[in-house]
Amino acid sequence: MSYTEIVKEKFEKLKDKKDVIVLAIESSCDETSIAVVKNGREVLSNIIASQIEIHRRFGGVVPEVASRNHILAISNVYNEALLQAGISDKDIDAVAITYGAGLMGALLVGVNFAKGLAYSLKLPLIAVSHVHGHISANYISHQELKPPFICLMVSGGHTAILKVEDYNRLTMLGTTVDDAVGEAFDKVARVIGLPYPGGPEIDRLAKKGEFVYDFTVSKSLKNTYNFSFSGIKTEVVNLVHNAMQRGEEISKEDLACSFQECVTKELAEKVVKASLNSGLKDLVVAGGVGANSRLKERLGELCKQNGLNFYSPSLKYCTDNAAMIGSMAYYMICDGLGLAPLSLTAKPNVQL
Ligand code: KG4
Ligand code: ZN
């Protein structure tokens, strides 16, 4: 039998298998991660080789540098993932891979490694969307959580309010019309001289500051679930430059606090409104900016006031990791979705 015939048969049988072990690979940006996940919810290992220190000196991710470092790291990360999970390659039922969205070169390293592995072990290859994977991080952290729910997706590349109708069925209620919110955090951080990645730095600095500047966010989008973050970014840049020209000192702490207050207020209020209008009781945050302490605080408070249940992934599953990809792949397998041919390639701009 050919590889295609063998894996088709194996894939179909997985739906009825009691325990499904997925080996998942994630290399869309600057984290080389491989995880072993059992039945979508139990993480046996989740190894992450972060390149943050490497890219920090450039002030952001350099795509070519990211690709090269994925190549250097991936074999060791694979061995470590199996070792920590206490399994051998014979115990794996399927190989899951992030095929997009992300950086082309970085994605290709993971995709090619996954294809080689799937082919040599004669295992089904499951193609997972990175953003969809971020939602699944919540299934790992909250065993009781099940769709339907409303999700605020906030990362370096995406900002959206989603209705998660089922594990594999999403409806977009709103999105950003320009920058992603993580991008805005990173750009504002750079303007005030903070290192990459800027989001956690702003989060940290904001705790020492006061709310001084009432920036405008998404002004013309008031009655929609859409967002705009390019205006606030420009306001911050202009404020800093004007102050520099006048020789005035601006408190970075106050600026970080004010920016974070304005942005998190907008995100939290809109997603809670969407939840209340949907009639769904569970509200979930997903993606790297979901690690923001003020955003979680606001969402927690607003949900409590409005009788909603608020869920966020534990910190290690908020930012990029392969465990969330393994979880998502399991639910795709359950619905008979995602089986990819060996001609699979990376799709840097895959849509939600
Ligand atoms: O989900 P993620 O790890 O990668 C993408 O899929 O984009 O998100 C990365 C983004 C970066 O913009 C980073 O600055 C932001 O998440 N981020 C934060 C925090 N931690 C990470 N933003 C605000 N507050 C944080 N604590
Ligand atoms: Zn991500």
PDB file of N, CA and C in Angstrom, residues 211-288:
ATOM      1  N   PHE A 211      -2.777  56.697  34.852  1.00  0.00           N
ATOM      2  CA  PHE A 211      -3.547  56.954  33.635  1.00  0.00           C
ATOM      3  C   PHE A 211      -3.614  58.464  33.426  1.00  0.00           C
ATOM      4  N   VAL A 212      -2.825  58.959  32.471  1.00  0.00           N
ATOM      5  CA  VAL A 212      -2.702  60.403  32.259  1.00  0.00           C
ATOM      6  C   VAL A 212      -3.258  60.822  30.894  1.00  0.00           C
ATOM      7  N   TYR A 213      -2.982  60.018  29.882  1.00  0.00           N
ATOM      8  CA  TYR A 213      -3.361  60.382  28.502  1.00  0.00           C
ATOM      9  C   TYR A 213      -4.556  59.559  28.036  1.00  0.00           C
ATOM     10  N   ASP A 214      -5.647  60.287  27.717  1.00  0.00           N
ATOM     11  CA  ASP A 214      -6.845  59.572  27.266  1.00  0.00           C
ATOM     12  C   ASP A 214      -6.803  59.448  25.737  1.00  0.00           C
ATOM     13  N   PHE A 215      -6.099  58.421  25.267  1.00  0.00           N
ATOM     14  CA  PHE A 215      -5.968  58.217  23.820  1.00  0.00           C
ATOM     15  C   PHE A 215      -7.284  57.728  23.234  1.00  0.00           C
ATOM     16  N   THR A 216      -7.449  57.965  21.916  1.00  0.00           N
ATOM     17  CA  THR A 216      -8.672  57.486  21.257  1.00  0.00           C
ATOM     18  C   THR A 216      -8.404  56.164  20.531  1.00  0.00           C
ATOM     19  N   VAL A 217      -9.310  55.199  20.724  1.00  0.00           N
ATOM     20  CA  VAL A 217      -9.165  53.903  20.039  1.00  0.00           C
ATOM     21  C   VAL A 217     -10.428  53.627  19.236  1.00  0.00           C
ATOM     22  N   SER A 218     -10.251  53.202  17.994  1.00  0.00           N
ATOM     23  CA  SER A 218     -11.366  52.742  17.141  1.00  0.00           C
ATOM     24  C   SER A 218     -12.548  53.703  17.123  1.00  0.00           C
ATOM     25  N   LYS A 219     -12.279  55.019  17.037  1.00  0.00           N
ATOM     26  CA  LYS A 219     -13.336  56.024  17.174  1.00  0.00           C
ATOM     27  C   LYS A 219     -14.517  55.806  16.217  1.00  0.00           C
ATOM     28  N   SER A 220     -14.206  55.620  14.935  1.00  0.00           N
ATOM     29  CA  SER A 220     -15.279  55.540  13.945  1.00  0.00           C
ATOM     30  C   SER A 220     -15.952  54.157  13.928  1.00  0.00           C
ATOM     31  N   LEU A 221     -15.507  53.243  14.771  1.00  0.00           N
ATOM     32  CA  LEU A 221     -16.022  51.861  14.721  1.00  0.00           C
ATOM     33  C   LEU A 221     -16.880  51.555  15.935  1.00  0.00           C
ATOM     34  N   LYS A 222     -17.377  52.638  16.560  1.00  0.00           N
ATOM     35  CA  LYS A 222     -18.057  52.534  17.853  1.00  0.00           C
ATOM     36  C   LYS A 222     -19.145  51.462  17.921  1.00  0.00           C
ATOM     37  N   ASN A 223     -20.008  51.448  16.928  1.00  0.00           N
ATOM     38  CA  ASN A 223     -21.139  50.517  17.016  1.00  0.00           C
ATOM     39  C   ASN A 223     -20.911  49.202  16.278  1.00  0.00           C
ATOM     40  N   THR A 224     -19.644  48.827  16.135  1.00  0.00           N
ATOM     41  CA  THR A 224     -19.315  47.551  15.477  1.00  0.00           C
ATOM     42  C   THR A 224     -18.458  46.739  16.449  1.00  0.00           C
ATOM     43  N   TYR A 225     -18.144  45.504  16.036  1.00  0.00           N
ATOM     44  CA  TYR A 225     -17.194  44.701  16.819  1.00  0.00           C
ATOM     45  C   TYR A 225     -15.803  44.783  16.207  1.00  0.00           C
ATOM     46  N   ASN A 226     -15.585  45.769  15.342  1.00  0.00           N
ATOM     47  CA  ASN A 226     -14.268  45.922  14.723  1.00  0.00           C
ATOM     48  C   ASN A 226     -13.374  46.841  15.556  1.00  0.00           C
ATOM     49  N   PHE A 227     -12.080  46.740  15.286  1.00  0.00           N
ATOM     50  CA  PHE A 227     -11.099  47.535  16.023  1.00  0.00           C
ATOM     51  C   PHE A 227     -10.184  48.280  15.052  1.00  0.00           C
ATOM     52  N   SER A 228      -9.564  49.354  15.577  1.00  0.00           N
ATOM     53  CA  SER A 228      -8.496  50.032  14.837  1.00  0.00           C
ATOM     54  C   SER A 228      -7.447  50.450  15.859  1.00  0.00           C
ATOM     55  N   PHE A 229      -6.206  50.088  15.592  1.00  0.00           N
ATOM     56  CA  PHE A 229      -5.143  50.438  16.546  1.00  0.00           C
ATOM     57  C   PHE A 229      -4.058  51.316  15.927  1.00  0.00           C
ATOM     58  N   SER A 230      -4.224  51.692  14.648  1.00  0.00           N
ATOM     59  CA  SER A 230      -3.145  52.489  14.050  1.00  0.00           C
ATOM     60  C   SER A 230      -3.207  53.927  14.553  1.00  0.00           C
ATOM     61  N   GLY A 231      -4.420  54.421  14.868  1.00  0.00           N
ATOM     62  CA  GLY A 231      -4.583  55.798  15.348  1.00  0.00           C
ATOM     63  C   GLY A 231      -3.886  56.015  16.685  1.00  0.00           C
ATOM     64  N   ILE A 232      -4.101  55.109  17.606  1.00  0.00           N
ATOM     65  CA  ILE A 232      -3.508  55.263  18.943  1.00  0.00           C
ATOM     66  C   ILE A 232      -1.988  55.166  18.856  1.00  0.00           C
ATOM     67  N   LYS A 233      -1.527  54.321  17.966  1.00  0.00           N
ATOM     68  CA  LYS A 233      -0.081  54.163  17.768  1.00  0.00           C
ATOM     69  C   LYS A 233       0.517  55.499  17.303  1.00  0.00           C
ATOM     70  N   THR A 234      -0.158  56.144  16.324  1.00  0.00           N
ATOM     71  CA  THR A 234       0.322  57.430  15.815  1.00  0.00           C
ATOM     72  C   THR A 234       0.261  58.500  16.904  1.00  0.00           C
ATOM     73  N   GLU A 235      -0.819  58.485  17.704  1.00  0.00           N
ATOM     74  CA  GLU A 235      -0.937  59.467  18.799  1.00  0.00           C
ATOM     75  C   GLU A 235       0.244  59.356  19.756  1.00  0.00           C
ATOM     76  N   VAL A 236       0.607  58.114  20.092  1.00  0.00           N
ATOM     77  CA  VAL A 236       1.727  57.903  21.028  1.00  0.00           C
ATOM     78  C   VAL A 236       3.031  58.399  20.391  1.00  0.00           C
ATOM     79  N   VAL A 237       3.242  58.036  19.123  1.00  0.00           N
ATOM     80  CA  VAL A 237       4.469  58.461  18.429  1.00  0.00           C
ATOM     81  C   VAL A 237       4.554  59.989  18.408  1.00  0.00           C
ATOM     82  N   ASN A 238       3.445  60.659  18.052  1.00  0.00           N
ATOM     83  CA  ASN A 238       3.452  62.121  17.987  1.00  0.00           C
ATOM     84  C   ASN A 238       3.717  62.749  19.351  1.00  0.00           C
ATOM     85  N   LEU A 239       3.097  62.188  20.372  1.00  0.00           N
ATOM     86  CA  LEU A 239       3.275  62.698  21.733  1.00  0.00           C
ATOM     87  C   LEU A 239       4.747  62.648  22.140  1.00  0.00           C
ATOM     88  N   VAL A 240       5.377  61.512  21.854  1.00  0.00           N
ATOM     89  CA  VAL A 240       6.783  61.322  22.239  1.00  0.00           C
ATOM     90  C   VAL A 240       7.681  62.273  21.432  1.00  0.00           C
ATOM     91  N   HIS A 241       7.431  62.363  20.118  1.00  0.00           N
ATOM     92  CA  HIS A 241       8.273  63.219  19.283  1.00  0.00           C
ATOM     93  C   HIS A 241       8.115  64.699  19.628  1.00  0.00           C
ATOM     94  N   ASN A 242       6.883  65.136  19.852  1.00  0.00           N
ATOM     95  CA  ASN A 242       6.655  66.548  20.211  1.00  0.00           C
ATOM     96  C   ASN A 242       7.344  66.894  21.519  1.00  0.00           C
ATOM     97  N   ALA A 243       7.262  65.984  22.476  1.00  0.00           N
ATOM     98  CA  ALA A 243       7.903  66.222  23.775  1.00  0.00           C
ATOM     99  C   ALA A 243       9.417  66.320  23.602  1.00  0.00           C
ATOM    100  N   MET A 244       9.960  65.446  22.745  1.00  0.00           N
ATOM    101  CA  MET A 244      11.414  65.466  22.518  1.00  0.00           C
ATOM    102  C   MET A 244      11.846  66.799  21.911  1.00  0.00           C
ATOM    103  N   GLN A 245      11.009  67.287  20.938  1.00  0.00           N
ATOM    104  CA  GLN A 245      11.355  68.554  20.285  1.00  0.00           C
ATOM    105  C   GLN A 245      11.317  69.724  21.256  1.00  0.00           C
ATOM    106  N   ARG A 246      10.408  69.639  22.232  1.00  0.00           N
ATOM    107  CA  ARG A 246      10.305  70.726  23.223  1.00  0.00           C
ATOM    108  C   ARG A 246      11.285  70.521  24.376  1.00  0.00           C
ATOM    109  N   GLY A 247      12.001  69.431  24.318  1.00  0.00           N
ATOM    110  CA  GLY A 247      12.968  69.124  25.375  1.00  0.00           C
ATOM    111  C   GLY A 247      12.301  68.697  26.674  1.00  0.00           C
ATOM    112  N   GLU A 248      11.061  68.234  26.566  1.00  0.00           N
ATOM    113  CA  GLU A 248      10.334  67.823  27.785  1.00  0.00           C
ATOM    114  C   GLU A 248      10.512  66.333  28.054  1.00  0.00           C
ATOM    115  N   GLU A 249      10.441  65.998  29.291  1.00  0.00           N
ATOM    116  CA  GLU A 249      10.565  64.595  29.718  1.00  0.00           C
ATOM    117  C   GLU A 249       9.158  63.995  29.824  1.00  0.00           C
ATOM    118  N   ILE A 250       8.955  62.810  29.236  1.00  0.00           N
ATOM    119  CA  ILE A 250       7.645  62.146  29.395  1.00  0.00           C
ATOM    120  C   ILE A 250       7.848  60.895  30.229  1.00  0.00           C
ATOM    121  N   SER A 251       6.949  60.642  31.155  1.00  0.00           N
ATOM    122  CA  SER A 251       7.075  59.434  31.986  1.00  0.00           C
ATOM    123  C   SER A 251       6.688  58.209  31.146  1.00  0.00           C
ATOM    124  N   LYS A 252       7.645  57.312  30.959  1.00  0.00           N
ATOM    125  CA  LYS A 252       7.376  56.087  30.190  1.00  0.00           C
ATOM    126  C   LYS A 252       6.323  55.248  30.892  1.00  0.00           C
ATOM    127  N   GLU A 253       6.365  55.287  32.211  1.00  0.00           N
ATOM    128  CA  GLU A 253       5.416  54.508  33.009  1.00  0.00           C
ATOM    129  C   GLU A 253       3.987  54.997  32.763  1.00  0.00           C
ATOM    130  N   ASP A 254       3.820  56.339  32.782  1.00  0.00           N
ATOM    131  CA  ASP A 254       2.472  56.904  32.565  1.00  0.00           C
ATOM    132  C   ASP A 254       1.998  56.622  31.141  1.00  0.00           C
ATOM    133  N   LEU A 255       2.925  56.694  30.200  1.00  0.00           N
ATOM    134  CA  LEU A 255       2.561  56.442  28.805  1.00  0.00           C
ATOM    135  C   LEU A 255       2.141  54.979  28.610  1.00  0.00           C
ATOM    136  N   ALA A 256       2.931  54.077  29.191  1.00  0.00           N
ATOM    137  CA  ALA A 256       2.610  52.648  29.091  1.00  0.00           C
ATOM    138  C   ALA A 256       1.256  52.366  29.737  1.00  0.00           C
ATOM    139  N   CYS A 257       1.044  52.945  30.910  1.00  0.00           N
ATOM    140  CA  CYS A 257      -0.214  52.731  31.634  1.00  0.00           C
ATOM    141  C   CYS A 257      -1.393  53.276  30.828  1.00  0.00           C
ATOM    142  N   SER A 258      -1.258  54.505  30.302  1.00  0.00           N
ATOM    143  CA  SER A 258      -2.358  55.137  29.565  1.00  0.00           C
ATOM    144  C   SER A 258      -2.691  54.346  28.306  1.00  0.00           C
ATOM    145  N   PHE A 259      -1.649  53.952  27.565  1.00  0.00           N
ATOM    146  CA  PHE A 259      -1.863  53.166  26.339  1.00  0.00           C
ATOM    147  C   PHE A 259      -2.588  51.861  26.677  1.00  0.00           C
ATOM    148  N   GLN A 260      -2.086  51.174  27.684  1.00  0.00           N
ATOM    149  CA  GLN A 260      -2.665  49.879  28.057  1.00  0.00           C
ATOM    150  C   GLN A 260      -4.112  50.014  28.548  1.00  0.00           C
ATOM    151  N   GLU A 261      -4.365  51.088  29.325  1.00  0.00           N
ATOM    152  CA  GLU A 261      -5.731  51.309  29.811  1.00  0.00           C
ATOM    153  C   GLU A 261      -6.702  51.484  28.638  1.00  0.00           C
ATOM    154  N   CYS A 262      -6.327  52.336  27.683  1.00  0.00           N
ATOM    155  CA  CYS A 262      -7.215  52.648  26.557  1.00  0.00           C
ATOM    156  C   CYS A 262      -7.471  51.405  25.698  1.00  0.00           C
ATOM    157  N   VAL A 263      -6.412  50.669  25.418  1.00  0.00           N
ATOM    158  CA  VAL A 263      -6.537  49.509  24.531  1.00  0.00           C
ATOM    159  C   VAL A 263      -7.325  48.380  25.209  1.00  0.00           C
ATOM    160  N   THR A 264      -7.019  48.097  26.460  1.00  0.00           N
ATOM    161  CA  THR A 264      -7.690  46.973  27.126  1.00  0.00           C
ATOM    162  C   THR A 264      -9.173  47.294  27.386  1.00  0.00           C
ATOM    163  N   LYS A 265      -9.476  48.581  27.607  1.00  0.00           N
ATOM    164  CA  LYS A 265     -10.875  48.986  27.816  1.00  0.00           C
ATOM    165  C   LYS A 265     -11.674  48.678  26.547  1.00  0.00           C
ATOM    166  N   GLU A 266     -11.121  49.085  25.419  1.00  0.00           N
ATOM    167  CA  GLU A 266     -11.785  48.870  24.130  1.00  0.00           C
ATOM    168  C   GLU A 266     -12.015  47.366  23.865  1.00  0.00           C
ATOM    169  N   LEU A 267     -10.970  46.586  24.067  1.00  0.00           N
ATOM    170  CA  LEU A 267     -11.071  45.137  23.806  1.00  0.00           C
ATOM    171  C   LEU A 267     -12.102  44.494  24.723  1.00  0.00           C
ATOM    172  N   ALA A 268     -11.998  44.801  26.012  1.00  0.00           N
ATOM    173  CA  ALA A 268     -12.853  44.146  26.997  1.00  0.00           C
ATOM    174  C   ALA A 268     -14.315  44.532  26.797  1.00  0.00           C
ATOM    175  N   GLU A 269     -14.565  45.825  26.602  1.00  0.00           N
ATOM    176  CA  GLU A 269     -15.964  46.268  26.472  1.00  0.00           C
ATOM    177  C   GLU A 269     -16.627  45.672  25.240  1.00  0.00           C
ATOM    178  N   LYS A 270     -15.878  45.625  24.137  1.00  0.00           N
ATOM    179  CA  LYS A 270     -16.491  45.098  22.902  1.00  0.00           C
ATOM    180  C   LYS A 270     -16.768  43.604  22.988  1.00  0.00           C
ATOM    181  N   VAL A 271     -15.840  42.856  23.559  1.00  0.00           N
ATOM    182  CA  VAL A 271     -16.061  41.402  23.587  1.00  0.00           C
ATOM    183  C   VAL A 271     -17.161  41.036  24.592  1.00  0.00           C
ATOM    184  N   VAL A 272     -17.268  41.790  25.671  1.00  0.00           N
ATOM    185  CA  VAL A 272     -18.345  41.504  26.632  1.00  0.00           C
ATOM    186  C   VAL A 272     -19.705  41.829  25.993  1.00  0.00           C
ATOM    187  N   LYS A 273     -19.739  42.920  25.253  1.00  0.00           N
ATOM    188  CA  LYS A 273     -20.974  43.283  24.541  1.00  0.00           C
ATOM    189  C   LYS A 273     -21.368  42.161  23.564  1.00  0.00           C
ATOM    190  N   ALA A 274     -20.373  41.656  22.851  1.00  0.00           N
ATOM    191  CA  ALA A 274     -20.633  40.568  21.886  1.00  0.00           C
ATOM    192  C   ALA A 274     -21.160  39.331  22.609  1.00  0.00           C
ATOM    193  N   SER A 275     -20.588  39.042  23.770  1.00  0.00           N
ATOM    194  CA  SER A 275     -21.038  37.874  24.545  1.00  0.00           C
ATOM    195  C   SER A 275     -22.482  38.043  24.976  1.00  0.00           C
ATOM    196  N   LEU A 276     -22.779  39.224  25.531  1.00  0.00           N
ATOM    197  CA  LEU A 276     -24.144  39.455  26.031  1.00  0.00           C
ATOM    198  C   LEU A 276     -25.152  39.376  24.882  1.00  0.00           C
ATOM    199  N   ASN A 277     -24.793  39.939  23.743  1.00  0.00           N
ATOM    200  CA  ASN A 277     -25.708  39.898  22.596  1.00  0.00           C
ATOM    201  C   ASN A 277     -25.875  38.486  22.039  1.00  0.00           C
ATOM    202  N   SER A 278     -24.843  37.651  22.222  1.00  0.00           N
ATOM    203  CA  SER A 278     -24.916  36.277  21.680  1.00  0.00           C
ATOM    204  C   SER A 278     -25.729  35.353  22.574  1.00  0.00           C
ATOM    205  N   GLY A 279     -25.854  35.736  23.843  1.00  0.00           N
ATOM    206  CA  GLY A 279     -26.572  34.881  24.793  1.00  0.00           C
ATOM    207  C   GLY A 279     -25.704  33.745  25.327  1.00  0.00           C
ATOM    208  N   LEU A 280     -24.431  33.693  24.913  1.00  0.00           N
ATOM    209  CA  LEU A 280     -23.528  32.636  25.397  1.00  0.00           C
ATOM    210  C   LEU A 280     -22.888  33.079  26.716  1.00  0.00           C
ATOM    211  N   LYS A 281     -22.726  32.128  27.613  1.00  0.00           N
ATOM    212  CA  LYS A 281     -22.282  32.477  28.967  1.00  0.00           C
ATOM    213  C   LYS A 281     -20.761  32.448  29.139  1.00  0.00           C
ATOM    214  N   ASP A 282     -20.048  31.727  28.247  1.00  0.00           N
ATOM    215  CA  ASP A 282     -18.605  31.598  28.422  1.00  0.00           C
ATOM    216  C   ASP A 282     -17.850  32.543  27.497  1.00  0.00           C
ATOM    217  N   LEU A 283     -16.880  33.264  28.085  1.00  0.00           N
ATOM    218  CA  LEU A 283     -16.045  34.189  27.307  1.00  0.00           C
ATOM    219  C   LEU A 283     -14.581  33.775  27.483  1.00  0.00           C
ATOM    220  N   VAL A 284     -13.902  33.642  26.357  1.00  0.00           N
ATOM    221  CA  VAL A 284     -12.550  33.085  26.356  1.00  0.00           C
ATOM    222  C   VAL A 284     -11.597  34.073  25.699  1.00  0.00           C
ATOM    223  N   VAL A 285     -10.393  34.213  26.252  1.00  0.00           N
ATOM    224  CA  VAL A 285      -9.382  35.028  25.578  1.00  0.00           C
ATOM    225  C   VAL A 285      -8.302  34.087  25.055  1.00  0.00           C
ATOM    226  N   ALA A 286      -7.706  34.435  23.916  1.00  0.00           N
ATOM    227  CA  ALA A 286      -6.669  33.579  23.329  1.00  0.00           C
ATOM    228  C   ALA A 286      -5.616  34.425  22.627  1.00  0.00           C
ATOM    229  N   GLY A 287      -4.377  33.909  22.559  1.00  0.00           N
ATOM    230  CA  GLY A 287      -3.294  34.612  21.870  1.00  0.00           C
ATOM    231  C   GLY A 287      -2.371  35.330  22.847  1.00  0.00           C
ATOM    232  N   GLY A 288      -1.196  35.728  22.340  1.00  0.00           N
ATOM    233  CA  GLY A 288      -0.138  36.298  23.186  1.00  0.00           C
ATOM    234  C   GLY A 288      -0.570  37.473  24.045  1.00  0.00           C
TER     235      GLY A 288
END
